[in-house]
Short mmCIF file of C-alpha atoms in Angstrom, two decimals:
data_model
loop_
_atom_site.label_atom_id
_atom_site.label_comp_id
_atom_site.label_asym_id
_atom_site.label_seq_id
_atom_site.Cartn_x
_atom_site.Cartn_y
_atom_site.Cartn_z
CA MET A 69 9.04 -59.50 24.91
CA PHE A 70 11.75 -59.13 27.82
CA ARG A 71 10.92 -62.25 29.94
CA ILE A 72 10.31 -64.43 27.27
CA LEU A 73 14.13 -63.51 26.38
CA PHE A 74 15.33 -64.51 29.79
CA TYR A 75 13.61 -67.55 30.59
CA LEU A 76 15.02 -68.56 26.77
CA VAL A 77 18.50 -67.77 27.96
CA VAL A 78 17.79 -69.73 31.38
CA VAL A 79 16.55 -72.40 29.51
CA PHE A 80 19.83 -72.90 27.16
CA LEU A 81 22.53 -72.19 30.33
CA LEU A 82 21.11 -75.02 32.05
CA GLY A 83 20.54 -77.55 29.37
CA LEU A 84 24.46 -76.37 28.49
CA GLY A 85 25.08 -76.94 32.45
CA PHE A 86 24.00 -80.76 32.84
CA ALA A 87 25.91 -81.37 29.03
CA TRP A 88 28.65 -80.35 30.38
CA LEU A 89 28.09 -82.58 33.63
CA ALA A 90 27.63 -85.05 31.32
CA GLU A 91 30.85 -84.83 29.55
CA ARG A 92 32.56 -85.47 32.56
CA PRO A 93 31.70 -88.00 34.71
CA GLY A 94 31.94 -88.65 38.89
CA ASP A 95 30.98 -89.80 42.03
CA LEU A 96 29.38 -87.51 44.39
CA VAL A 97 30.12 -89.16 48.06
CA VAL A 98 27.70 -88.08 51.16
CA THR A 99 28.59 -89.25 54.90
CA PHE A 100 25.54 -88.69 57.05
CA ALA A 101 24.06 -90.46 59.95
CA GLY A 102 26.58 -93.58 60.27
CA TYR A 103 25.56 -94.01 56.59
CA ARG A 104 26.98 -93.42 53.21
CA TYR A 105 25.73 -92.02 49.96
CA GLU A 106 27.88 -92.13 46.63
CA VAL A 107 25.80 -90.79 43.93
CA SER A 108 26.93 -90.18 40.38
CA LEU A 109 26.71 -86.48 39.70
CA MET A 110 24.95 -85.95 37.11
CA VAL A 111 22.11 -87.49 39.19
CA ALA A 112 23.56 -85.14 41.78
CA ALA A 113 22.83 -82.13 39.68
CA VAL A 114 19.35 -83.16 38.80
CA ALA A 115 18.27 -83.83 42.41
CA ILE A 116 19.67 -80.16 43.52
CA VAL A 117 17.28 -78.60 40.50
CA ALA A 118 14.30 -80.08 41.50
CA ILE A 119 14.69 -79.45 45.70
CA VAL A 120 14.94 -75.73 44.43
CA ALA A 121 12.44 -76.16 42.20
CA ALA A 122 10.30 -77.61 45.18
CA VAL A 123 11.06 -74.64 47.41
CA MET A 124 10.13 -72.21 44.65
CA ILE A 125 6.11 -73.93 44.17
CA LEU A 126 5.91 -74.67 47.76
CA TRP A 127 6.47 -70.95 48.38
CA TRP A 128 4.69 -69.48 45.52
CA LEU A 129 1.48 -71.88 47.24
CA ILE A 130 1.40 -70.38 50.78
CA ARG A 131 1.94 -66.04 49.87
CA SER A 132 -0.95 -67.06 47.15
CA ILE A 133 -3.11 -69.31 49.80
CA TRP A 134 -1.67 -65.64 52.54
CA THR A 135 -2.59 -62.72 50.04
CA SER A 136 -6.47 -64.62 47.96
CA PRO A 137 -8.44 -62.21 50.15
CA TYR A 138 -6.59 -58.48 49.03
CA ALA A 139 -6.01 -60.13 45.72
CA VAL A 140 -10.01 -60.80 45.54
CA ALA A 141 -11.14 -57.71 47.08
CA ARG A 142 -8.83 -56.02 44.45
CA TYR A 143 -10.53 -58.16 41.33
CA PHE A 144 -13.78 -56.46 42.81
CA ARG A 145 -13.01 -53.38 43.43
CA VAL A 146 -11.35 -52.98 39.72
CA ARG A 147 -14.57 -54.49 38.05
CA ARG A 148 -16.14 -51.80 40.46
CA ARG A 149 -14.41 -48.99 38.80
CA ASP A 150 -15.14 -50.14 36.01
CA ARG A 151 -18.50 -50.06 35.95
CA GLY A 152 -18.62 -46.23 37.52
CA TYR A 153 -16.37 -45.70 34.61
CA GLN A 154 -18.62 -47.30 32.28
CA ALA A 155 -21.78 -45.26 33.33
CA LEU A 156 -19.82 -41.72 33.65
CA SER A 157 -18.85 -42.95 29.57
CA THR A 158 -22.54 -43.22 28.80
CA GLY A 159 -24.05 -40.11 31.53
CA MET A 160 -21.33 -37.98 29.15
CA ILE A 161 -22.02 -38.92 26.28
CA ALA A 162 -25.81 -39.20 27.00
CA ALA A 163 -25.54 -35.43 28.48
CA GLY A 164 -23.75 -34.56 25.14
CA ALA A 165 -27.55 -35.78 23.46
CA GLY A 166 -29.05 -33.55 24.94
CA ASP A 167 -30.74 -37.30 27.30
CA GLY A 168 -31.32 -35.33 30.42
CA GLY A 169 -33.11 -38.39 31.70
CA LEU A 170 -30.15 -41.16 31.38
CA ALA A 171 -27.64 -38.31 32.40
CA ARG A 172 -29.68 -38.45 35.27
CA ARG A 173 -29.47 -42.17 35.60
CA MET A 174 -25.72 -42.95 35.01
CA SER A 175 -25.05 -39.38 36.72
CA GLN A 176 -26.33 -41.45 40.09
CA GLN A 177 -24.63 -44.86 39.33
CA ALA A 178 -21.50 -43.44 38.81
CA ALA A 179 -21.94 -41.98 42.38
CA LYS A 180 -22.70 -45.21 43.53
CA LEU A 181 -20.14 -46.69 42.46
CA ILE A 182 -17.32 -44.61 42.35
CA SER A 183 -16.17 -41.49 44.81
CA SER A 184 -16.46 -37.92 43.29
CA ASP A 185 -13.30 -37.03 45.98
CA GLN A 186 -11.19 -39.76 43.11
CA GLU A 187 -13.07 -38.72 40.14
CA PRO A 188 -14.69 -35.33 39.44
CA LEU A 189 -16.03 -35.08 36.30
CA ILE A 190 -18.88 -36.85 38.55
CA HIS A 191 -19.85 -33.66 39.43
CA LEU A 192 -19.69 -32.07 36.71
CA LEU A 193 -22.34 -34.49 35.15
CA ASP A 194 -24.40 -33.36 37.97
CA ALA A 195 -24.68 -30.87 36.79
CA GLN A 196 -24.98 -31.37 33.08
CA ALA A 197 -27.72 -33.40 33.89
CA ALA A 198 -29.84 -31.05 36.10
CA LEU A 199 -29.19 -28.01 33.09
CA LEU A 200 -31.02 -30.62 30.49
CA ASP A 201 -33.47 -31.06 33.12
CA GLY A 202 -33.98 -27.80 34.11
CA ASP A 203 -33.34 -27.33 37.47
CA ARG A 204 -30.93 -24.30 37.12
CA GLN A 205 -30.72 -23.31 41.06
CA ALA A 206 -29.25 -26.55 41.54
CA ALA A 207 -26.29 -26.24 38.47
CA ARG A 208 -25.71 -23.56 40.09
CA ASP A 209 -25.13 -24.65 43.02
CA LYS A 210 -23.14 -27.57 41.82
CA PHE A 211 -20.65 -24.81 40.14
CA THR A 212 -20.34 -23.06 43.40
CA ALA A 213 -19.33 -25.92 45.02
CA MET A 214 -17.05 -26.71 41.94
CA LEU A 215 -15.29 -24.03 42.77
CA ASP A 216 -13.28 -25.12 46.58
CA ASP A 217 -11.66 -28.11 44.62
CA PRO A 218 -8.70 -26.14 42.93
CA GLU A 219 -8.56 -29.25 39.84
CA MET A 220 -12.74 -27.64 39.34
CA ARG A 221 -12.26 -24.19 39.32
CA LEU A 222 -12.17 -23.05 36.46
CA LEU A 223 -15.23 -25.51 35.65
CA GLY A 224 -17.04 -23.86 38.17
CA LEU A 225 -16.39 -20.49 36.61
CA ARG A 226 -17.25 -21.25 33.17
CA GLY A 227 -20.41 -23.29 34.43
CA LEU A 228 -21.16 -19.68 37.00
CA TYR A 229 -20.54 -17.38 33.69
CA LEU A 230 -22.70 -19.22 30.99
CA GLU A 231 -25.58 -18.95 33.48
CA ALA A 232 -25.34 -15.29 34.37
CA GLU A 233 -24.62 -15.39 31.19
CA ARG A 234 -28.34 -16.68 30.29
CA MET A 235 -29.93 -14.70 32.41
CA GLY A 236 -28.72 -11.33 31.45
CA GLU A 237 -26.20 -10.19 34.85
CA ARG A 238 -23.44 -8.96 32.58
CA GLU A 239 -21.82 -7.61 35.69
CA VAL A 240 -22.24 -10.69 37.85
CA ALA A 241 -20.79 -12.71 34.38
CA ARG A 242 -17.48 -10.08 34.23
CA HIS A 243 -16.84 -10.51 37.37
CA TYR A 244 -16.74 -14.64 37.40
CA ALA A 245 -14.16 -13.64 34.67
CA GLU A 246 -12.01 -11.46 36.09
CA ARG A 247 -11.47 -14.54 38.88
CA ALA A 248 -11.34 -17.36 35.78
CA VAL A 249 -7.94 -14.76 33.96
CA GLU A 250 -6.47 -14.38 37.50
CA ASP A 251 -6.12 -18.08 37.50
CA ALA A 252 -5.64 -18.82 33.91
CA PRO A 253 -5.18 -16.40 31.81
CA GLN A 254 -4.82 -18.45 28.56
CA LEU A 255 -8.70 -18.89 28.70
CA ASP A 256 -10.27 -17.13 25.24
CA TRP A 257 -13.88 -16.48 27.26
CA ALA A 258 -12.77 -15.37 30.77
CA VAL A 259 -10.42 -12.87 28.46
CA ASN A 260 -13.23 -11.91 25.57
CA ALA A 261 -15.58 -11.62 28.13
CA THR A 262 -13.17 -8.83 30.42
CA LEU A 263 -11.78 -7.31 27.09
CA ASP A 264 -15.65 -6.52 26.37
CA GLY A 265 -16.10 -4.41 30.13
CA LYS A 266 -12.73 -2.68 30.82
CA THR A 267 -13.78 -1.40 26.13
CA ALA A 268 -17.30 -0.29 27.36
CA GLU A 269 -16.13 1.51 29.91
CA GLY A 270 -13.77 2.99 28.27
CA ASP A 271 -10.80 0.94 30.44
CA TRP A 272 -8.10 0.99 27.36
CA ASP A 273 -5.53 1.48 29.56
CA GLY A 274 -6.63 -1.86 31.54
CA ALA A 275 -7.66 -3.78 28.12
CA LEU A 276 -4.38 -3.26 26.83
CA ALA A 277 -2.20 -4.68 30.07
CA LEU A 278 -4.59 -7.61 29.57
CA LEU A 279 -4.31 -7.87 26.21
CA GLY A 280 -0.40 -7.96 27.41
CA SER A 281 -0.76 -10.73 29.13
CA ARG A 282 -1.94 -13.09 26.26
CA LYS A 283 0.33 -15.60 24.40
CA PRO A 284 -0.73 -16.55 21.72
CA SER A 285 0.51 -19.54 20.33
CA GLY A 286 -1.10 -19.97 16.34
CA LYS A 287 -0.37 -17.55 13.79
CA ASP A 288 -3.92 -17.18 13.82
CA ALA A 289 -4.21 -16.69 17.26
CA ARG A 290 -1.39 -13.64 17.64
CA GLU A 291 -2.77 -12.35 14.19
CA SER A 292 -6.50 -11.49 15.91
CA VAL A 293 -4.31 -10.38 19.12
CA THR A 294 -2.05 -7.45 17.45
CA ASP A 295 -5.28 -6.44 15.13
CA ARG A 296 -7.16 -5.87 18.51
CA ARG A 297 -4.26 -4.36 19.82
CA ALA A 298 -4.25 -1.45 16.64
CA VAL A 299 -8.23 -0.40 17.55
CA LEU A 300 -7.29 -0.21 21.38
CA LEU A 301 -4.27 2.34 20.60
CA THR A 302 -6.37 3.39 18.24
CA ALA A 303 -9.39 4.41 20.24
CA LYS A 304 -6.86 5.30 23.64
CA ALA A 305 -5.84 8.08 20.52
CA LEU A 306 -9.19 9.24 19.45
CA GLU A 307 -9.94 9.89 23.41
CA VAL A 308 -6.76 11.49 23.84
CA LEU A 309 -6.29 13.54 20.80
CA ASP A 310 -7.63 17.19 21.99
CA ALA A 311 -5.88 16.77 26.00
CA ASP A 312 -2.63 15.79 24.76
CA PRO A 313 -1.69 14.76 21.39
CA GLN A 314 1.84 13.91 22.17
CA ALA A 315 -0.14 10.56 23.52
CA ALA A 316 -2.33 10.59 21.04
CA ARG A 317 1.08 10.23 18.23
CA THR A 318 2.50 7.73 19.96
CA ALA A 319 -0.51 5.35 20.45
CA ALA A 320 -1.69 6.12 16.60
CA MET A 321 1.93 5.42 14.90
CA GLU A 322 2.07 2.25 17.87
CA ALA A 323 -1.21 1.55 15.71
CA HIS A 324 -0.74 2.37 12.64
CA LYS A 325 2.88 0.06 12.84
CA LEU A 326 0.66 -2.85 14.04
CA ARG A 327 -2.18 -2.70 11.30
CA PRO A 328 -0.37 -0.43 8.31
CA ASP A 329 -3.86 -0.28 5.93
CA PHE A 330 -5.71 -0.04 9.16
CA VAL A 331 -7.27 3.47 7.76
CA PRO A 332 -8.45 4.90 11.65
CA ALA A 333 -5.23 4.77 13.20
CA ALA A 334 -3.12 5.92 10.06
CA VAL A 335 -5.98 9.27 10.45
CA THR A 336 -5.67 10.05 14.19
CA ALA A 337 -1.95 9.89 13.44
CA ALA A 338 -2.17 12.02 10.84
CA ARG A 339 -4.35 14.72 13.08
CA ALA A 340 -2.30 14.32 16.22
CA LEU A 341 1.13 15.32 13.14
CA PHE A 342 -0.43 18.29 12.01
CA ARG A 343 -1.04 19.64 15.36
CA GLN A 344 2.12 19.54 16.06
CA ASN A 345 2.69 21.28 13.10
CA GLU A 346 4.55 18.46 11.55
CA LEU A 347 2.48 18.66 8.11
CA ARG A 348 4.82 16.31 6.31
CA LYS A 349 4.84 13.51 7.97
CA GLY A 350 1.19 13.00 8.71
CA SER A 351 0.82 14.11 4.85
CA LYS A 352 2.71 10.83 4.33
CA VAL A 353 1.01 8.60 6.53
CA LEU A 354 -1.97 9.28 4.84
CA GLU A 355 -0.69 8.53 1.80
CA THR A 356 0.80 5.13 2.31
CA VAL A 357 -2.53 4.57 2.86
CA TRP A 358 -4.07 6.25 0.04
CA LYS A 359 -2.36 4.13 -1.48
CA LYS A 360 -3.16 0.94 -0.43
CA GLU A 361 -7.13 1.92 0.55
CA PRO A 362 -8.16 4.90 -0.70
CA HIS A 363 -10.89 6.33 1.53
CA PRO A 364 -13.03 9.55 2.33
CA GLU A 365 -12.23 10.27 5.78
CA ILE A 366 -8.01 9.93 4.37
CA ALA A 367 -8.95 12.34 1.70
CA GLU A 368 -10.73 15.03 3.89
CA ALA A 369 -7.70 14.39 6.84
CA TYR A 370 -5.53 15.17 3.82
CA ILE A 371 -7.06 18.47 2.37
CA HIS A 372 -7.66 20.14 5.42
CA ALA A 373 -4.24 19.77 6.91
CA ARG A 374 -3.87 23.34 7.06
CA PRO A 375 -7.24 25.12 8.09
CA GLY A 376 -5.73 27.95 6.31
CA ASP A 377 -5.67 26.26 3.06
CA SER A 378 -7.59 28.08 0.26
CA THR A 379 -9.90 26.52 -1.97
CA GLN A 380 -7.71 26.07 -4.55
CA ASP A 381 -4.40 24.79 -2.01
CA ARG A 382 -7.33 22.19 -1.48
CA LEU A 383 -8.09 21.49 -5.18
CA ALA A 384 -4.48 20.70 -5.30
CA ARG A 385 -4.12 18.60 -2.68
CA ALA A 386 -7.18 16.76 -4.13
CA LYS A 387 -5.05 16.29 -7.68
CA LYS A 388 -2.03 14.47 -5.62
CA LEU A 389 -3.83 12.06 -4.46
CA GLN A 390 -5.76 11.62 -7.56
CA SER A 391 -2.39 11.17 -8.88
CA LEU A 392 -1.35 8.57 -6.26
CA LYS A 393 -4.47 6.40 -7.02
CA ARG A 394 -5.70 6.90 -10.65
CA ASN A 395 -9.30 5.44 -11.92
CA ASN A 396 -10.55 5.61 -8.01
CA VAL A 397 -13.97 6.77 -7.85
CA GLU A 398 -12.72 7.61 -4.34
CA SER A 399 -10.04 10.47 -6.01
CA ALA A 400 -12.27 11.32 -9.27
CA LEU A 401 -14.91 11.91 -5.88
CA ILE A 402 -12.44 13.89 -3.92
CA VAL A 403 -11.32 15.90 -6.46
CA GLY A 404 -14.99 17.07 -7.86
CA ARG A 405 -15.90 18.22 -4.41
CA ALA A 406 -12.78 20.23 -4.75
CA ALA A 407 -12.90 21.63 -7.89
CA LEU A 408 -16.66 23.01 -7.10
CA ASP A 409 -15.54 24.33 -3.93
CA ALA A 410 -13.25 26.53 -6.13
CA GLY A 411 -15.65 27.34 -8.02
CA GLU A 412 -14.02 25.24 -11.28
CA PHE A 413 -17.43 23.61 -12.17
CA LYS A 414 -16.03 22.06 -15.69
CA LEU A 415 -13.40 20.04 -13.66
CA ALA A 416 -16.05 19.19 -11.31
CA ARG A 417 -18.00 17.62 -13.40
CA GLU A 418 -15.78 16.47 -15.37
CA SER A 419 -14.34 14.75 -12.36
CA CYS A 420 -18.44 13.20 -11.09
CA GLU A 421 -19.12 11.74 -14.75
CA ALA A 422 -16.01 10.32 -14.33
CA ALA A 423 -16.82 8.49 -10.66
CA ALA A 424 -20.28 7.28 -12.21
CA ARG A 425 -18.49 5.04 -15.26
CA LEU A 426 -16.23 3.88 -12.61
CA GLY A 427 -18.75 3.60 -9.22
CA PRO A 428 -22.12 4.85 -10.13
CA ARG A 429 -23.26 5.50 -6.51
CA GLU A 430 -25.73 7.53 -4.36
CA SER A 431 -23.05 10.60 -3.29
CA VAL A 432 -21.97 10.50 -7.08
CA TYR A 433 -25.39 11.36 -8.14
CA LEU A 434 -25.95 13.91 -4.73
CA LEU A 435 -22.35 15.90 -6.25
CA MET A 436 -23.86 16.33 -9.98
CA ALA A 437 -26.58 17.78 -8.71
CA ASP A 438 -24.88 20.01 -6.54
CA ILE A 439 -22.70 21.16 -9.83
CA GLU A 440 -25.82 21.65 -11.59
CA GLU A 441 -27.62 24.14 -8.76
CA ALA A 442 -24.31 25.67 -8.36
CA GLU A 443 -23.16 25.97 -11.97
CA THR A 444 -26.96 26.73 -14.28
CA GLY A 445 -29.56 26.79 -11.46
CA ASP A 446 -31.93 24.33 -13.23
CA GLN A 447 -33.83 23.22 -10.54
CA GLY A 448 -35.11 20.35 -13.65
CA ARG A 449 -32.10 19.21 -14.45
CA VAL A 450 -31.61 18.85 -10.06
CA ARG A 451 -34.52 17.13 -9.48
CA GLN A 452 -33.53 14.66 -11.73
CA TRP A 453 -30.31 13.74 -10.18
CA LEU A 454 -31.43 13.20 -7.23
CA ALA A 455 -34.31 10.95 -8.37
CA LYS A 456 -31.14 9.22 -9.94
CA ALA A 457 -29.38 9.36 -5.65
CA LEU A 458 -32.33 8.05 -4.50
CA ARG A 459 -32.03 5.18 -7.21
CA ALA A 460 -28.88 4.47 -6.61
CA PRO A 461 -26.82 2.31 -4.98
CA ARG A 462 -25.68 3.00 -1.21
CA ASP A 463 -22.44 4.54 -0.47
CA PRO A 464 -19.41 2.61 1.96
CA ALA A 465 -20.21 3.61 5.43
CA TRP A 466 -18.68 1.53 8.37
CA VAL A 467 -21.56 -1.25 9.68
CA ALA A 468 -22.04 -3.16 12.80
CA ASP A 469 -24.18 -5.77 13.42
CA GLY A 470 -26.54 -4.05 11.05
CA TYR A 471 -25.42 -0.84 12.87
CA VAL A 472 -24.77 1.86 10.00
CA ALA A 473 -22.46 4.89 12.10
CA ASP A 474 -20.66 7.73 10.29
CA ARG A 475 -17.53 7.62 12.29
CA TRP A 476 -15.37 4.72 12.86
CA ALA A 477 -15.69 3.68 16.86
CA PRO A 478 -14.41 0.62 18.79
CA ILE A 479 -16.46 -1.14 20.00
CA SER A 480 -20.61 -2.02 18.17
CA PRO A 481 -23.87 0.17 19.76
CA VAL A 482 -25.59 -2.67 18.94
CA THR A 483 -23.71 -6.19 21.00
CA GLY A 484 -20.38 -4.00 22.44
CA LYS A 485 -17.82 -5.97 20.54
CA LEU A 486 -14.20 -4.69 19.90
CA ASP A 487 -13.20 -4.20 16.27
CA ALA A 488 -17.15 -4.98 15.14
CA PHE A 489 -16.95 -2.07 12.49
CA GLU A 490 -16.20 -2.69 9.05
CA TRP A 491 -16.23 -0.42 6.08
CA ARG A 492 -18.71 -1.54 3.12
CA MET A 493 -21.99 -1.13 1.58
CA PRO A 494 -24.88 -0.95 4.41
CA MET A 495 -27.99 -3.94 3.27
CA GLU A 496 -30.55 -1.85 1.30
CA ARG A 497 -34.04 -1.28 2.41
CA LEU A 498 -36.29 -2.64 0.17
CA ALA A 499 -40.03 -0.96 0.25
CA GLN A 500 -42.32 -2.60 0.91
CA VAL A 501 -45.78 -1.69 -0.53
CA VAL A 502 -49.41 -2.25 1.30
CA GLU A 503 -52.29 -2.32 -0.45
CA GLY A 504 -54.40 0.32 -0.30
CA ASP A 505 -51.48 2.74 1.28
CA GLU A 506 -49.90 3.41 -2.56
CA ASP A 507 -47.53 6.83 -2.41
CA PHE A 508 -49.38 8.76 -4.95
CA SER A 509 -46.72 11.79 -4.41
CA PRO A 510 -46.07 13.75 -8.05
CA ALA A 511 -42.89 12.38 -9.45
CA PRO A 512 -40.25 14.50 -10.05
CA ALA A 513 -39.96 16.72 -12.88
CA ILE A 514 -38.18 16.34 -16.34
CA ALA A 515 -35.82 19.10 -18.09
CA ALA A 516 -36.87 19.94 -21.60
CA PRO A 517 -34.79 19.57 -24.02
CA GLU A 518 -33.39 22.28 -26.40
CA GLY A 519 -36.06 23.54 -28.25
CA ALA A 520 -39.14 23.02 -25.61
CA GLU A 521 -41.08 25.34 -24.04
CA GLU A 522 -41.37 24.48 -20.92
CA ALA A 523 -40.50 20.65 -18.54
CA ARG A 524 -44.40 18.66 -18.88
CA GLU A 525 -45.28 18.11 -15.14
CA PRO A 526 -47.26 15.45 -14.68
CA ASP A 527 -51.13 15.34 -14.53
CA GLU A 528 -51.91 14.53 -11.21
CA THR A 529 -55.59 15.77 -11.57
CA ALA A 530 -55.71 13.27 -14.91
CA PRO A 531 -59.15 11.13 -15.06
CA ASP A 532 -58.72 6.68 -14.79
CA PRO A 533 -58.97 5.34 -17.86
CA VAL A 534 -61.76 4.74 -19.56
CA VAL A 535 -63.41 2.16 -22.27
CA ILE A 536 -63.10 3.95 -25.50
CA GLU A 537 -66.73 1.85 -27.22
CA ALA A 538 -66.30 1.86 -31.11
CA GLU A 539 -69.60 3.64 -32.91
CA PRO A 540 -71.55 2.88 -36.58
CA VAL A 541 -70.12 4.16 -39.54
CA GLU A 542 -72.60 6.11 -40.30
CA ALA A 543 -72.71 6.93 -44.56
CA GLU A 544 -72.38 10.72 -45.04
CA LYS A 545 -75.03 11.99 -46.88
CA PRO A 546 -74.10 14.70 -49.16
CA LYS A 547 -74.26 17.72 -48.84
CA ASP A 548 -77.18 18.54 -51.50
CA ALA A 549 -79.54 16.49 -49.25
CA LYS A 550 -82.52 18.31 -47.66
CA PRO A 551 -83.30 19.48 -44.39
CA GLU A 552 -86.24 17.85 -44.16
CA GLU A 553 -84.14 14.50 -45.03
CA LYS A 554 -81.49 15.43 -42.75
CA ALA A 555 -83.97 16.02 -40.13
CA ALA A 556 -85.87 12.31 -40.49
CA ASP A 557 -82.35 10.44 -40.53
CA THR A 558 -81.55 11.91 -37.50
CA GLN A 559 -84.65 11.36 -35.70
CA ALA A 560 -84.18 7.49 -36.96
CA ARG A 561 -80.41 7.55 -35.56
CA SER A 562 -81.52 8.65 -32.20
CA GLN A 563 -84.36 6.03 -32.03
CA LYS A 564 -82.48 3.15 -33.48
CA PRO A 565 -80.23 1.75 -30.45
CA ALA A 566 -76.17 1.45 -31.15
CA PRO A 567 -74.62 -1.38 -32.04
CA GLN A 568 -72.59 -3.51 -28.65
CA ALA A 569 -69.61 -3.01 -29.29
CA LYS A 570 -66.93 -5.12 -27.98
CA PRO A 571 -64.76 -2.87 -25.54
CA VAL A 572 -61.47 -1.56 -26.70
CA PRO A 573 -58.31 -2.58 -23.41
CA VAL A 574 -57.28 1.07 -22.77
CA ASN A 575 -53.69 1.29 -21.13
CA GLY A 576 -53.69 -2.35 -20.89
CA LEU A 577 -56.00 -2.31 -18.53
CA LYS A 578 -58.78 -5.54 -19.16
CA THR A 579 -62.47 -4.13 -18.85
CA ASP A 580 -65.25 -6.10 -18.56
CA PRO A 581 -67.64 -6.05 -20.71
CA SER A 582 -70.92 -5.76 -18.57
CA SER A 583 -69.92 -2.48 -17.46
CA LYS A 584 -69.96 0.68 -19.76
CA ASP A 585 -68.90 3.37 -17.29
CA GLU A 586 -65.26 1.97 -15.73
CA PRO A 587 -62.49 -0.31 -16.35
CA VAL A 588 -62.21 -3.35 -14.81
CA LYS A 589 -58.64 -3.40 -13.04
CA PRO A 590 -56.97 -6.35 -13.05
CA PRO A 591 -55.79 -7.35 -9.34
CA LEU A 592 -52.65 -7.41 -7.66
CA PRO A 593 -51.41 -11.46 -7.42
CA ASP A 594 -52.02 -12.50 -4.23
CA ASP A 595 -49.42 -14.96 -2.15
CA PRO A 596 -50.36 -19.14 -3.76
CA GLY A 597 -49.09 -20.23 0.30
CA VAL A 598 -48.81 -24.09 -0.68
CA ASP A 599 -51.93 -25.87 -2.22
CA PRO A 600 -53.76 -27.91 0.87
CA ASP A 601 -54.80 -30.76 -1.89
CA ASP A 602 -50.69 -30.52 -3.07
CA LYS A 603 -49.89 -34.40 -1.59
CA ASN A 604 -46.52 -34.35 -3.55
CA GLY A 605 -45.03 -31.30 -1.44
CA SER A 606 -44.43 -28.73 -4.51
CA THR A 607 -42.66 -26.23 -2.06
CA GLN A 608 -39.95 -28.39 -0.84
CA SER A 609 -38.68 -27.33 2.72
CA PRO A 610 -35.38 -25.49 2.12
CA PHE A 611 -33.44 -27.54 5.63
CA ARG A 612 -32.90 -31.50 5.75
CA LEU A 613 -32.88 -33.69 9.09
CA PHE A 614 -30.19 -35.55 7.05
#
């Protein structure tokens, strides 16, 4: 754009100059070699401009001829480079699509057209092609060769880390991750792998130092770092709680400030404060978390803050927790347990019934069974509550990767992942009934109502249901019949076959007419599976390719 404007300005100035000369006539006289040349001023100006233009054109021709070999070589070099980058791009796309053959061909073509020293991506394409071809050793050699190149060092470490993870070499993978963290602390995969290794060894200080070296940019990344730091501080506090309560208190209180609703941090901080005889401050921490998230561990720590308290003191503290969070299952349960320990069965029963209305679950009915056994000793009612507990939903627990634990832990025992445990209801286990392996254990007895003599137990020896056949109804003989007539009638009835009657279904079971002794039980419905003759595909797959 500026060049065009410059040319326009030059042309304008030339036109303006020629117009100025045309308005001012004059002559130009030149004497050369005894000759005298006289021309007008306009002609002289045109001649001078023509000579300058000719000189410039001549110089351009000479320069073009002189530099033509270099220009031709540069043209072919640029064309070769463009073809190489096109092959490299096609190979990377083929590697991403999983086409190993095309990726290998494009890698070889790109290596011929472009120098690998000038373009390091050729090494990556070669390694990806080797992985797609199944040549793992060649790929590892390529990644190892990348370690010598400063630009490809992190890429090589990443490739070697993934290969070590694939082969199950956790120590080797961790070694490569630690080397990557030294060069680039911002790499998430390297930090996470190194962090998992340190937490598996219990090196909480090293894990905290590694996490502190990170500088997250986004809001989600900052929250993730904060949550993991709170978990590490809690784990450190739990480890030194018995040996150094002061250090445990410092770490747990910092974790509580980072995550105010994190139950393990609050419980650990409160226990450390209780050991230092700071009962009021520790109780305040637990009360604050209880208002946000009622948890049985908080209640347990709060009630047993002083080991020497009586059962009435513990009941009073349980009532105080209930006043902070009313209409809550945990509040009702903790009061029920404390009342049971104190011998106040009426209050315990009322609290347990309130918990059953708010959220019926296993612990509610188990507590009711304990109350029933302690107060009345009625084993029938106890078994009734136990039977309800078996069918009730399970209580929430600490769950990580399908593993249910009684206590919180900083890492998962299955995968070793940090901050994997969460407080939720475990997955219900569905019982599978296998044909021929039914459970014939007796059902629990049901308590008899008032006025009944005793509870009825299920009869294990009861015979199988039988078919009741209809008997023909004979006319009743008069009472004054003679003995001879009675004897003849009896003999006729014994010789005359009884008419066949349709079997009557008993207990909902259909019977076979050909059999009079035993009924035929309906077979269990089998899995219908897929009809091989059904060509319309009545059972469709839940997955779709497109």
